[in-house]
Amino acid sequence: MTSIAVLGSGTVSRALAGPWRAVGHEIVVGSRDPLRAAADLPVPGVRVTALPDAARAGDVVVNTLPGAASLGVLRGLAPHLAGKVLVDVANAVETDAQGFATAPLHPGGSLAEEIQRALPAVRVVKTLNTMHASVMAAPRTLATPPSAFLSGDDAGARRTVAALLTDLGWPPEWIVDLGDVRTARAPEAFLLLVGSLVRAWGPVPFAMSVAR
């Protein structure tokens, strides 16, 4: 099994930590406030600690931090991340008064590319950022099969992340390997559609899907 460090202790962290732990992975959650996070994340067998300690502990590190803060925090953790697979689940966007995305923070690029550029010794893979958190570890709950995209320069890292997705219940045929990290731009842009979809459908879980 894999030692996975989940950076961040919000909704996405809670959605992933428990299911990965349930299939046997060793999970440590990194938080700026470990005591409060531990109280909010009562998952048996999941350890909560400070961000640097978590980054050191994981063979695979998952970024669930807020998109706007991710780059700065990860830069500070660079010595602990070198050589590791970094799964980037965050979206970096400007938002309106309702909290919906209005523009990307990295136009002409993506957060994943910025992380890879800032941390060249890390193997970044973008995934799971085109869906509601409740779908990430329960893709079969939707009426239409969703798609999980993989973007990253290292093919071995993409295979590692694909295996972790299957542990969350993703059938291999629902996982789409897009190739290098530049391909993260389109999946990250999906968030610009979310506000309109919520206004049209209401606050129901949904995900991006590619029909073929």
PDB file of N, CA and C in Angstrom, residues 4 6 10-23 25 27 29 41 43 46 62-64 87 89 127-128 131 133 135-138 164-165 168 170:
ATOM      1  N   ILE A   4       0.183   8.108   1.714  1.00  0.00           N
ATOM      2  CA  ILE A   4      -0.375   9.282   1.038  1.00  0.00           C
ATOM      3  C   ILE A   4      -0.513  10.423   2.028  1.00  0.00           C
ATOM      4  N   VAL A   6      -2.171  14.025   2.435  1.00  0.00           N
ATOM      5  CA  VAL A   6      -3.189  14.917   1.884  1.00  0.00           C
ATOM      6  C   VAL A   6      -2.999  16.288   2.521  1.00  0.00           C
ATOM      7  N   GLY A  10      -9.985  20.362   4.328  1.00  0.00           N
ATOM      8  CA  GLY A  10     -11.347  20.773   4.009  1.00  0.00           C
ATOM      9  C   GLY A  10     -12.179  19.653   3.412  1.00  0.00           C
ATOM     10  N   THR A  11     -13.189  20.046   2.653  1.00  0.00           N
ATOM     11  CA  THR A  11     -14.149  19.093   2.092  1.00  0.00           C
ATOM     12  C   THR A  11     -13.490  18.053   1.197  1.00  0.00           C
ATOM     13  N   VAL A  12     -12.583  18.479   0.318  1.00  0.00           N
ATOM     14  CA  VAL A  12     -11.934  17.543  -0.608  1.00  0.00           C
ATOM     15  C   VAL A  12     -11.049  16.576   0.154  1.00  0.00           C
ATOM     16  N   SER A  13     -10.309  17.073   1.134  1.00  0.00           N
ATOM     17  CA  SER A  13      -9.470  16.203   1.947  1.00  0.00           C
ATOM     18  C   SER A  13     -10.305  15.122   2.620  1.00  0.00           C
ATOM     19  N   ARG A  14     -11.438  15.518   3.194  1.00  0.00           N
ATOM     20  CA  ARG A  14     -12.297  14.542   3.872  1.00  0.00           C
ATOM     21  C   ARG A  14     -12.880  13.536   2.889  1.00  0.00           C
ATOM     22  N   ALA A  15     -13.152  13.990   1.666  1.00  0.00           N
ATOM     23  CA  ALA A  15     -13.719  13.087   0.660  1.00  0.00           C
ATOM     24  C   ALA A  15     -12.735  12.002   0.238  1.00  0.00           C
ATOM     25  N   LEU A  16     -11.442  12.289   0.304  1.00  0.00           N
ATOM     26  CA  LEU A  16     -10.431  11.354  -0.190  1.00  0.00           C
ATOM     27  C   LEU A  16      -9.768  10.528   0.904  1.00  0.00           C
ATOM     28  N   ALA A  17      -9.539  11.133   2.057  1.00  0.00           N
ATOM     29  CA  ALA A  17      -8.754  10.459   3.093  1.00  0.00           C
ATOM     30  C   ALA A  17      -9.406   9.163   3.571  1.00  0.00           C
ATOM     31  N   GLY A  18     -10.696   9.223   3.871  1.00  0.00           N
ATOM     32  CA  GLY A  18     -11.381   8.039   4.377  1.00  0.00           C
ATOM     33  C   GLY A  18     -11.402   6.874   3.394  1.00  0.00           C
ATOM     34  N   PRO A  19     -11.839   7.100   2.152  1.00  0.00           N
ATOM     35  CA  PRO A  19     -11.864   5.994   1.180  1.00  0.00           C
ATOM     36  C   PRO A  19     -10.491   5.399   0.900  1.00  0.00           C
ATOM     37  N   TRP A  20      -9.460   6.208   0.816  1.00  0.00           N
ATOM     38  CA  TRP A  20      -8.117   5.640   0.609  1.00  0.00           C
ATOM     39  C   TRP A  20      -7.680   4.836   1.829  1.00  0.00           C
ATOM     40  N   ARG A  21      -7.995   5.332   3.007  1.00  0.00           N
ATOM     41  CA  ARG A  21      -7.653   4.583   4.214  1.00  0.00           C
ATOM     42  C   ARG A  21      -8.413   3.263   4.264  1.00  0.00           C
ATOM     43  N   ALA A  22      -9.653   3.268   3.805  1.00  0.00           N
ATOM     44  CA  ALA A  22     -10.493   2.076   3.858  1.00  0.00           C
ATOM     45  C   ALA A  22      -9.950   0.930   3.012  1.00  0.00           C
ATOM     46  N   VAL A  23      -9.187   1.256   1.961  1.00  0.00           N
ATOM     47  CA  VAL A  23      -8.607   0.187   1.126  1.00  0.00           C
ATOM     48  C   VAL A  23      -7.171  -0.122   1.520  1.00  0.00           C
ATOM     49  N   HIS A  25      -4.461   2.125   2.405  1.00  0.00           N
ATOM     50  CA  HIS A  25      -3.355   3.078   2.298  1.00  0.00           C
ATOM     51  C   HIS A  25      -3.107   3.766   3.638  1.00  0.00           C
ATOM     52  N   ILE A  27      -2.573   7.031   5.538  1.00  0.00           N
ATOM     53  CA  ILE A  27      -2.975   8.407   5.252  1.00  0.00           C
ATOM     54  C   ILE A  27      -2.559   9.333   6.377  1.00  0.00           C
ATOM     55  N   VAL A  29      -2.905  13.579   7.067  1.00  0.00           N
ATOM     56  CA  VAL A  29      -3.468  14.839   6.597  1.00  0.00           C
ATOM     57  C   VAL A  29      -2.656  15.986   7.178  1.00  0.00           C
ATOM     58  N   LEU A  41     -12.018  15.857  11.350  1.00  0.00           N
ATOM     59  CA  LEU A  41     -11.746  14.737  10.457  1.00  0.00           C
ATOM     60  C   LEU A  41     -11.620  13.452  11.278  1.00  0.00           C
ATOM     61  N   VAL A  43     -11.606  10.304  11.138  1.00  0.00           N
ATOM     62  CA  VAL A  43     -11.508   9.074  10.349  1.00  0.00           C
ATOM     63  C   VAL A  43     -10.533   8.137  11.041  1.00  0.00           C
ATOM     64  N   VAL A  46      -6.447   7.718  10.409  1.00  0.00           N
ATOM     65  CA  VAL A  46      -5.888   8.855   9.677  1.00  0.00           C
ATOM     66  C   VAL A  46      -5.242   9.809  10.675  1.00  0.00           C
ATOM     67  N   VAL A  62      -0.972  14.822  -1.997  1.00  0.00           N
ATOM     68  CA  VAL A  62      -2.171  15.296  -2.677  1.00  0.00           C
ATOM     69  C   VAL A  62      -2.462  16.725  -2.241  1.00  0.00           C
ATOM     70  N   ASN A  63      -2.509  17.643  -3.208  1.00  0.00           N
ATOM     71  CA  ASN A  63      -2.795  19.044  -2.908  1.00  0.00           C
ATOM     72  C   ASN A  63      -4.285  19.307  -2.972  1.00  0.00           C
ATOM     73  N   THR A  64      -4.906  19.486  -1.798  1.00  0.00           N
ATOM     74  CA  THR A  64      -6.312  19.892  -1.743  1.00  0.00           C
ATOM     75  C   THR A  64      -6.441  21.282  -1.132  1.00  0.00           C
ATOM     76  N   VAL A  87      -0.167  15.020  -6.514  1.00  0.00           N
ATOM     77  CA  VAL A  87      -1.480  15.010  -7.151  1.00  0.00           C
ATOM     78  C   VAL A  87      -2.152  16.345  -6.873  1.00  0.00           C
ATOM     79  N   VAL A  89      -5.291  18.608  -7.056  1.00  0.00           N
ATOM     80  CA  VAL A  89      -6.744  18.542  -7.201  1.00  0.00           C
ATOM     81  C   VAL A  89      -7.357  19.943  -7.168  1.00  0.00           C
ATOM     82  N   THR A 127      -5.614  15.969 -11.523  1.00  0.00           N
ATOM     83  CA  THR A 127      -6.767  15.072 -11.664  1.00  0.00           C
ATOM     84  C   THR A 127      -7.863  15.465 -10.671  1.00  0.00           C
ATOM     85  N   LEU A 128      -9.056  14.926 -10.866  1.00  0.00           N
ATOM     86  CA  LEU A 128     -10.205  15.038  -9.951  1.00  0.00           C
ATOM     87  C   LEU A 128     -10.701  16.459  -9.726  1.00  0.00           C
ATOM     88  N   MET A 131     -15.075  17.879 -10.860  1.00  0.00           N
ATOM     89  CA  MET A 131     -16.252  17.234 -10.259  1.00  0.00           C
ATOM     90  C   MET A 131     -16.473  17.750  -8.850  1.00  0.00           C
ATOM     91  N   ALA A 133     -16.873  17.357  -4.901  1.00  0.00           N
ATOM     92  CA  ALA A 133     -16.072  16.532  -3.996  1.00  0.00           C
ATOM     93  C   ALA A 133     -16.738  15.192  -3.687  1.00  0.00           C
ATOM     94  N   VAL A 135     -18.237  13.259  -5.549  1.00  0.00           N
ATOM     95  CA  VAL A 135     -18.102  12.306  -6.662  1.00  0.00           C
ATOM     96  C   VAL A 135     -16.703  11.696  -6.701  1.00  0.00           C
ATOM     97  N   MET A 136     -15.720  12.342  -6.095  1.00  0.00           N
ATOM     98  CA  MET A 136     -14.323  11.926  -6.254  1.00  0.00           C
ATOM     99  C   MET A 136     -14.077  10.477  -5.855  1.00  0.00           C
ATOM    100  N   ALA A 137     -14.716  10.048  -4.789  1.00  0.00           N
ATOM    101  CA  ALA A 137     -14.542   8.670  -4.334  1.00  0.00           C
ATOM    102  C   ALA A 137     -15.820   7.851  -4.498  1.00  0.00           C
ATOM    103  N   ALA A 138     -16.758   8.372  -5.279  1.00  0.00           N
ATOM    104  CA  ALA A 138     -18.022   7.670  -5.515  1.00  0.00           C
ATOM    105  C   ALA A 138     -18.522   7.970  -6.921  1.00  0.00           C
ATOM    106  N   LEU A 164      -4.344   4.867  -8.010  1.00  0.00           N
ATOM    107  CA  LEU A 164      -5.005   5.406  -6.823  1.00  0.00           C
ATOM    108  C   LEU A 164      -6.465   5.757  -7.116  1.00  0.00           C
ATOM    109  N   LEU A 165      -6.749   6.168  -8.341  1.00  0.00           N
ATOM    110  CA  LEU A 165      -8.140   6.439  -8.709  1.00  0.00           C
ATOM    111  C   LEU A 165      -8.961   5.163  -8.744  1.00  0.00           C
ATOM    112  N   LEU A 168     -10.326   4.342  -5.577  1.00  0.00           N
ATOM    113  CA  LEU A 168     -11.473   5.169  -5.184  1.00  0.00           C
ATOM    114  C   LEU A 168     -12.754   4.747  -5.896  1.00  0.00           C
ATOM    115  N   TRP A 170     -12.909   4.189  -9.445  1.00  0.00           N
ATOM    116  CA  TRP A 170     -12.961   4.614 -10.846  1.00  0.00           C
ATOM    117  C   TRP A 170     -12.593   3.449 -11.764  1.00  0.00           C
TER     118      TRP A 170
END
